[in-house]
Short mmCIF file of C-alpha atoms in Angstrom, two decimals:
data_model
loop_
_atom_site.label_atom_id
_atom_site.label_comp_id
_atom_site.label_asym_id
_atom_site.label_seq_id
_atom_site.Cartn_x
_atom_site.Cartn_y
_atom_site.Cartn_z
CA MET A 1 84.04 109.31 78.62
CA SER A 2 82.69 109.85 82.16
CA VAL A 3 83.78 110.60 85.72
CA THR A 4 82.38 108.43 88.59
CA VAL A 5 82.36 110.11 92.02
CA GLU A 6 82.40 107.95 95.14
CA ALA A 7 81.30 110.83 97.41
CA GLY A 8 80.99 108.82 100.62
CA PRO A 9 84.65 108.06 101.05
CA ILE A 10 85.80 111.50 100.03
CA ARG A 11 83.45 113.11 102.50
CA ALA A 12 84.55 110.66 105.18
CA ARG A 13 88.29 111.45 104.77
CA ALA A 14 87.62 115.28 104.73
CA ALA A 15 85.68 114.96 108.06
CA ALA A 16 88.43 112.70 109.53
CA LEU A 17 91.10 115.31 108.52
CA ARG A 18 89.11 118.07 110.23
CA ARG A 19 89.15 115.89 113.41
CA THR A 20 92.96 115.71 113.34
CA GLY A 21 93.16 119.48 113.24
CA SER A 22 94.30 119.72 109.67
CA ALA A 23 91.26 120.43 107.51
CA GLY A 24 91.78 119.69 103.90
CA VAL A 25 90.25 117.74 100.94
CA GLN A 26 92.16 114.76 99.68
CA LEU A 27 90.86 112.59 96.89
CA GLN A 28 92.17 109.90 94.50
CA VAL A 29 91.76 110.04 90.67
CA HIS A 30 91.79 106.56 89.53
CA LEU A 31 92.28 106.63 85.78
CA GLU A 32 90.52 103.88 83.74
CA ASP A 33 93.14 103.81 81.19
CA HIS A 34 96.11 104.77 83.28
CA ARG A 35 98.52 103.08 80.80
CA GLY A 36 97.21 104.77 77.82
CA THR A 37 96.55 108.04 79.32
CA GLU A 38 99.43 110.51 79.88
CA VAL A 39 99.38 111.22 83.65
CA SER A 40 101.38 114.28 83.18
CA SER A 41 98.71 115.74 80.83
CA VAL A 42 95.95 115.02 83.48
CA GLU A 43 98.12 116.71 85.94
CA ASP A 44 98.17 119.80 83.76
CA VAL A 45 94.46 119.84 83.33
CA LEU A 46 93.90 119.47 87.07
CA THR A 47 96.44 122.08 87.97
CA ALA A 48 94.65 124.57 85.66
CA ALA A 49 91.23 123.69 87.22
CA LEU A 50 92.36 124.13 90.78
CA ASP A 51 94.23 127.39 89.96
CA SER A 52 91.06 128.73 88.32
CA TYR A 53 88.75 128.34 91.32
CA ARG A 54 91.10 128.75 94.16
CA THR A 55 94.30 130.65 95.16
CA GLY A 56 96.65 129.05 97.64
CA ALA A 57 98.27 125.75 98.01
CA HIS A 58 97.34 122.66 96.41
CA ALA A 59 99.30 119.59 95.13
CA LEU A 60 99.15 116.58 92.95
CA TYR A 61 100.90 113.53 93.75
CA PRO A 62 101.38 110.31 91.65
CA MET A 63 99.92 107.02 92.94
CA ALA A 64 99.48 103.64 91.21
CA GLY A 65 96.89 104.00 88.51
CA GLY A 66 96.35 107.72 88.86
CA LEU A 67 96.91 110.73 91.14
CA TRP A 68 96.18 111.98 94.59
CA VAL A 69 94.74 115.54 94.71
CA VAL A 70 95.52 117.44 97.95
CA VAL A 71 93.99 120.79 98.89
CA PRO A 72 95.02 121.69 102.39
CA GLY A 73 92.91 124.11 104.45
CA GLU A 74 89.89 123.54 102.20
CA THR A 75 86.59 122.50 104.09
CA LYS A 76 84.16 122.35 101.11
CA TRP A 77 85.04 118.90 99.65
CA LYS A 78 82.20 119.08 97.02
CA VAL A 79 83.77 122.23 95.49
CA VAL A 80 87.08 120.40 94.87
CA VAL A 81 85.25 117.28 93.59
CA ASP A 82 83.24 119.39 91.15
CA ALA A 83 86.33 121.28 89.94
CA VAL A 84 88.24 118.00 89.43
CA ALA A 85 85.38 116.04 87.82
CA GLY A 86 84.36 118.89 85.40
CA ALA A 87 88.05 119.46 84.28
CA LEU A 88 88.45 115.66 83.68
CA GLU A 89 85.08 115.45 81.71
CA ASP A 90 86.05 118.47 79.60
CA ALA A 91 89.36 116.73 78.70
CA GLY A 92 87.66 113.52 77.81
CA VAL A 93 89.27 111.56 80.57
CA THR A 94 87.37 108.53 82.11
CA ALA A 95 88.16 108.30 85.89
CA THR A 96 86.83 107.41 89.25
CA LEU A 97 87.14 109.82 92.10
CA SER A 98 87.32 108.23 95.55
CA ALA A 99 89.46 108.32 98.84
CA SER A 100 90.74 105.76 101.29
CA PRO A 101 90.10 106.05 105.07
CA LEU A 102 92.73 107.73 107.31
CA LEU A 103 94.87 105.31 109.19
CA ASP A 104 93.70 104.94 112.69
CA ILE A 105 97.38 105.08 114.06
CA ASP A 106 96.61 106.99 117.18
CA THR A 107 94.09 104.44 118.45
CA PHE A 108 96.14 101.42 117.32
CA LEU A 109 99.69 102.22 118.50
CA PRO A 110 99.28 103.27 122.04
CA GLN A 111 97.98 99.89 123.05
CA LYS A 112 101.19 98.09 121.70
CA PRO A 113 104.13 97.02 123.84
CA VAL A 114 107.68 97.71 122.99
CA THR A 115 108.89 96.04 119.71
CA PRO A 116 112.16 95.30 117.79
CA THR A 117 113.14 98.58 116.06
CA VAL A 118 116.08 99.53 113.87
CA PHE A 119 117.98 102.54 114.90
CA GLY A 120 120.17 103.70 111.97
CA ALA A 121 121.97 106.73 110.64
CA PHE A 122 123.11 107.41 107.13
CA THR A 123 126.61 108.83 106.21
CA MET A 124 126.12 112.59 105.89
CA ALA A 125 127.24 114.35 102.79
CA SER A 126 128.77 117.14 104.89
CA PRO A 127 129.93 117.01 108.60
CA LEU A 128 127.28 117.63 111.33
CA ALA A 129 127.33 121.37 112.14
CA ASP A 130 124.51 123.59 113.54
CA LEU A 131 121.73 122.48 115.65
CA PRO A 132 118.42 121.70 113.58
CA VAL A 133 117.00 125.25 114.05
CA ASN A 134 116.91 128.32 111.88
CA ALA A 135 118.44 131.69 112.75
CA HIS A 136 115.30 132.44 114.83
CA GLY A 137 115.63 129.25 116.90
CA VAL A 138 112.66 127.56 115.13
CA PRO A 139 113.18 123.78 114.45
CA GLU A 140 114.25 123.13 110.90
CA PHE A 141 114.68 119.85 109.23
CA ARG A 142 118.38 119.04 108.61
CA TRP A 143 118.63 115.81 106.62
CA GLY A 144 122.11 116.34 105.04
CA VAL A 145 122.46 112.92 103.19
CA ASP A 146 123.72 112.62 99.66
CA PRO A 147 120.88 112.91 97.16
CA ALA A 148 121.62 109.63 95.50
CA VAL A 149 121.66 107.85 98.88
CA THR A 150 118.43 109.65 99.83
CA ASP A 151 116.69 108.37 96.75
CA ARG A 152 117.83 104.79 97.52
CA ALA A 153 116.75 105.18 101.27
CA PHE A 154 113.38 106.48 100.24
CA SER A 155 112.73 103.82 97.72
CA SER A 156 113.98 101.09 99.92
CA ALA A 157 111.71 102.36 102.75
CA LEU A 158 108.55 102.41 100.55
CA ASP A 159 109.33 98.84 99.28
CA TRP A 160 109.43 97.71 102.86
CA LEU A 161 106.28 99.45 103.76
CA ALA A 162 104.50 97.94 100.83
CA GLY A 163 105.05 94.55 102.56
CA VAL A 164 102.16 95.41 104.76
CA ASP A 165 99.59 95.25 102.03
CA GLY A 166 97.77 98.26 103.32
CA GLU A 167 97.39 101.98 103.00
CA MET A 168 100.36 104.36 103.44
CA GLU A 169 100.48 107.81 104.84
CA LEU A 170 103.18 110.54 105.77
CA ARG A 171 103.28 112.62 108.81
CA GLY A 172 105.64 115.50 109.83
CA ALA A 173 105.32 118.01 107.05
CA GLY A 174 102.14 119.79 107.96
CA PRO A 175 98.95 118.15 106.77
CA LEU A 176 98.93 114.32 106.82
CA LEU A 177 99.62 113.04 103.35
CA PRO A 178 98.48 110.02 101.43
CA MET A 179 100.94 108.01 99.28
CA ASP A 180 101.82 104.62 98.00
CA ALA A 181 104.86 102.84 96.87
CA VAL A 182 104.65 104.28 93.35
CA GLY A 183 104.17 107.94 94.26
CA GLY A 184 105.83 107.83 97.73
CA PRO A 185 109.29 108.87 96.72
CA ALA A 186 107.84 112.07 95.05
CA VAL A 187 105.90 112.84 98.31
CA LEU A 188 108.82 112.19 100.49
CA HIS A 189 111.18 114.40 98.41
CA ALA A 190 108.51 117.27 98.21
CA SER A 191 108.02 117.02 101.96
CA THR A 192 111.52 117.34 103.21
CA GLY A 193 111.44 121.09 102.55
CA TYR A 194 108.44 121.44 105.06
CA ALA A 195 109.38 118.98 107.67
CA ASP A 196 110.17 120.59 111.05
CA GLN A 197 111.89 117.82 112.95
CA TRP A 198 111.02 114.45 111.34
CA LEU A 199 109.08 112.67 108.67
CA VAL A 200 107.10 109.51 109.39
CA ALA A 201 106.21 107.14 106.45
CA HIS A 202 103.94 104.39 107.80
CA ALA A 203 101.43 101.66 106.55
CA LEU A 204 98.76 99.72 108.35
CA GLY A 205 96.86 96.77 106.98
CA GLN A 206 94.19 94.53 108.20
CA GLY A 207 94.81 90.71 107.88
CA PRO A 208 92.02 88.17 107.16
CA GLY A 209 90.80 87.87 110.78
CA GLN A 210 90.07 90.23 113.70
CA GLY A 211 93.17 91.25 115.48
CA GLN A 212 95.50 90.67 112.66
CA GLU A 213 96.86 94.17 112.03
CA HIS A 214 100.25 94.65 110.51
CA TYR A 215 102.07 98.03 110.93
CA ARG A 216 105.35 99.30 109.66
CA ALA A 217 106.87 102.65 109.95
CA VAL A 218 110.00 104.45 108.97
CA HIS A 219 110.95 107.75 110.72
CA PHE A 220 113.54 110.06 108.97
CA ALA A 221 115.08 112.58 111.37
CA HIS A 222 117.73 115.16 111.46
CA TRP A 223 121.37 114.43 110.31
CA GLY A 224 120.38 111.12 108.43
CA GLN A 225 118.91 109.42 111.42
CA VAL A 226 116.35 106.74 110.68
CA THR A 227 114.26 104.24 112.45
CA CYS A 228 112.26 101.22 111.21
CA THR A 229 109.50 99.81 113.50
CA GLU A 230 107.13 96.93 113.00
CA VAL A 231 104.04 95.50 114.79
CA ALA A 232 102.72 92.33 113.53
CA SER A 233 99.78 90.94 115.55
CA GLY A 234 100.34 87.36 116.61
CA ARG A 235 103.97 87.30 115.39
CA GLN A 236 106.74 86.45 117.93
CA ALA A 237 109.22 89.34 118.35
CA PRO A 238 112.30 87.41 117.02
CA ARG A 239 110.68 87.04 113.88
CA THR A 240 109.88 90.73 113.65
CA ALA A 241 113.73 91.26 114.46
CA GLU A 242 114.65 89.12 111.59
CA SER A 243 112.32 90.97 109.19
CA LEU A 244 114.11 94.11 110.01
CA LEU A 245 117.38 92.86 108.51
CA LYS A 246 116.20 93.85 105.12
CA PRO A 247 116.13 97.62 105.82
CA ILE A 248 119.68 97.22 107.27
CA THR A 249 121.38 95.06 104.66
CA GLU A 250 119.93 96.77 101.59
CA LEU A 251 121.61 100.11 102.50
CA ALA A 252 124.44 98.87 104.81
CA SER A 253 127.25 100.44 102.67
CA SER A 254 125.61 103.96 103.31
CA LEU A 255 125.01 103.55 107.00
CA ASP A 256 127.38 104.90 109.64
CA ALA A 257 125.48 102.97 112.29
CA ALA A 258 122.55 100.48 112.66
CA ALA A 259 121.35 98.40 115.55
CA VAL A 260 118.07 96.70 116.58
CA TRP A 261 116.78 97.58 120.14
CA LEU A 262 113.40 97.28 121.78
CA ALA A 263 111.46 100.56 121.63
CA ASN A 264 107.90 101.94 121.87
CA PRO A 265 106.52 101.90 118.43
CA LEU A 266 104.62 105.22 118.83
CA PHE A 267 107.60 107.42 118.24
CA PRO A 268 111.04 105.72 118.35
CA SER A 269 114.15 107.93 117.90
CA TRP A 270 117.86 107.98 118.70
CA SER A 271 117.02 110.70 121.28
CA SER A 272 114.84 108.35 123.27
CA LEU A 273 117.76 105.91 123.95
CA LEU A 274 119.96 106.17 127.14
CA HIS A 275 122.73 108.70 126.21
CA GLY A 276 121.15 108.95 122.72
CA PRO A 277 120.98 112.90 122.56
CA GLN A 278 124.62 113.11 123.43
CA TRP A 279 125.59 110.25 121.07
CA ILE A 280 123.87 112.00 118.16
CA LEU A 281 126.06 115.07 118.58
CA ARG A 282 129.37 112.98 118.66
CA ARG A 283 129.35 111.55 115.07
CA ASP A 284 133.18 111.88 115.29
CA LEU A 285 133.05 108.81 117.55
CA TRP A 286 130.92 106.67 115.41
CA ALA A 287 133.57 105.20 113.32
CA SER A 288 135.31 103.77 116.35
CA HIS A 289 132.48 103.13 118.85
CA VAL A 290 128.94 101.92 119.18
CA LEU A 291 126.43 103.39 121.68
CA ASP A 292 125.74 100.07 123.27
CA VAL A 293 125.49 96.29 122.53
CA ALA A 294 122.30 94.85 120.76
CA GLY A 295 121.07 91.60 119.41
CA ILE A 296 121.71 92.77 115.94
CA GLN A 297 124.23 95.42 115.03
CA LEU A 298 125.88 96.68 111.99
CA LEU A 299 129.68 97.17 112.29
CA SER A 300 132.45 98.41 109.80
CA SER A 301 135.70 96.40 109.25
CA ASP A 302 137.55 98.77 111.72
CA GLN A 303 134.97 98.34 114.34
CA LEU A 304 135.00 94.59 113.85
CA ASP A 305 138.74 94.53 114.42
CA ARG A 306 138.33 96.48 117.71
CA ALA A 307 135.95 94.13 119.26
CA SER A 308 137.31 91.92 121.97
CA ASP A 309 135.92 88.53 121.10
CA LEU A 310 132.91 87.85 118.78
CA ALA A 311 133.16 84.12 118.77
CA ALA A 312 129.75 83.61 120.37
CA TRP A 313 128.21 85.82 117.76
CA SER A 314 127.09 85.22 114.14
CA VAL A 315 129.03 87.54 111.79
CA GLU A 316 128.06 88.05 108.23
CA ARG A 317 129.59 90.40 105.66
CA VAL A 318 126.78 92.35 103.99
CA SER A 319 128.72 94.97 101.88
CA ASP A 320 132.37 95.79 101.17
CA ASP A 321 132.96 97.35 104.63
CA ARG A 322 129.91 96.41 106.68
CA TRP A 323 129.33 93.33 108.82
CA LEU A 324 126.02 92.20 110.49
CA VAL A 325 126.82 90.84 113.93
CA SER A 326 123.77 88.98 115.47
CA ALA A 327 123.19 87.08 118.66
CA LYS A 328 122.65 83.35 118.08
CA ASP A 329 119.59 83.49 120.35
CA LEU A 330 117.42 86.54 119.38
CA ARG A 331 114.64 85.46 121.60
CA ALA A 332 116.79 86.48 124.62
CA TRP A 333 117.14 89.98 123.17
CA TYR A 334 113.79 90.61 121.74
CA ASP A 335 111.10 88.40 123.06
CA ALA A 336 108.19 90.42 124.36
CA PRO A 337 109.35 91.50 127.92
CA ASP A 338 107.28 91.62 131.05
CA PRO A 339 106.35 95.28 131.39
CA VAL A 340 107.67 95.49 134.85
CA ALA A 341 111.02 93.87 134.04
CA TRP A 342 111.34 96.18 131.10
CA GLY A 343 110.60 99.29 133.12
CA GLN A 344 113.16 98.41 135.67
CA GLY A 345 115.94 97.58 133.20
CA ARG A 346 115.76 93.81 133.69
CA PHE A 347 115.27 93.00 130.05
CA PRO A 348 117.30 92.00 128.28
CA GLU A 349 118.85 89.95 131.19
CA PRO A 350 121.47 92.07 132.83
CA ALA A 351 124.05 89.33 132.93
CA MET A 352 123.68 88.65 129.18
CA VAL A 353 124.14 92.35 128.43
CA ALA A 354 127.17 92.49 130.56
CA ALA A 355 128.72 89.44 128.84
CA ALA A 356 127.97 91.03 125.46
CA ARG A 357 129.68 94.23 126.48
CA ALA A 358 132.64 92.25 127.38
CA ASP A 359 132.67 90.66 123.88
CA PHE A 360 132.33 94.10 122.24
CA GLY A 361 134.86 95.43 124.56
CA GLU A 362 136.28 99.13 123.91
CA LEU A 363 133.81 99.34 121.00
CA VAL A 364 131.08 100.29 123.55
CA ILE A 365 131.29 104.05 124.34
CA GLN A 366 131.76 104.98 127.87
CA PRO A 367 129.19 107.69 129.03
CA GLU A 368 132.00 109.95 130.31
CA ALA A 369 133.38 110.11 126.83
CA LEU A 370 130.31 111.80 125.59
#
């Protein structure tokens, strides 16, 4: 039995975490016989080892083939490695200790243009009430979605992120946290109690050639709000819009609203949309209205009946009471716009938007009603 330590990657990740302003040590424990080794028993061993040398926060998260060890605030990565390696050796566990690089999202995303993005909101378990702040006025995460729906939402999001074939991370709950599709649900559930305004689960992969990056992100925000965004180098925007149908249709029956609009991939949110902040607070109107037209939009049966004329649209039933309404020419709605035209509100083409609003009729909320 032996423990192999890949010190370089562990040291590099610790140094990168310090540069982000959230010092800590994060390392992977790859179990050689992860099918025959009880992961829970390894967790117990490592928990005891970390408790014995250090008081304060530390966490163990599952991953494919092993565990992530996360020790926030720690700057001496070798101390953590020695404690973990020693405990594993004493327990007779064969493993490799390593770490993956941090995702360089802050360099990658600011260079990217607006991209098709899902704006969705899950049905809440209880009506929207207080603002997302505590009694002292400090932001406090208010998710408010039924636990069973939350489980499905987290699993579906991670399954979609896994399509990137790259590393995953979570932001928004204090220190940046690593995760993968296997352990991601546990990381997300554990983080909801520490988030202040949002959680961002994202993945970035590098294709076979230079400039072939593939990025996906799912943002979970107050009151069941969710956005899904994707940047795939070399892919036309309409294809990206079509790929976003999966996150909508898988959970359609649990969504109060969903539409695909163009948005900046850095941090899309309902609040970034025109009249979005007011719309978020008027959930009482969502059963009868939509915020605006979109090339792809989810409607309930009642909303579908209220539309003026959707003969020019593709209408597909995706659950018992949800219909996916899509434009027949997605390129006109989602093709990468000229930045000047986008900034001046001339994309999508104003005449096409006006015609779409006539098709949707009274479904589109009037700003004065907000």
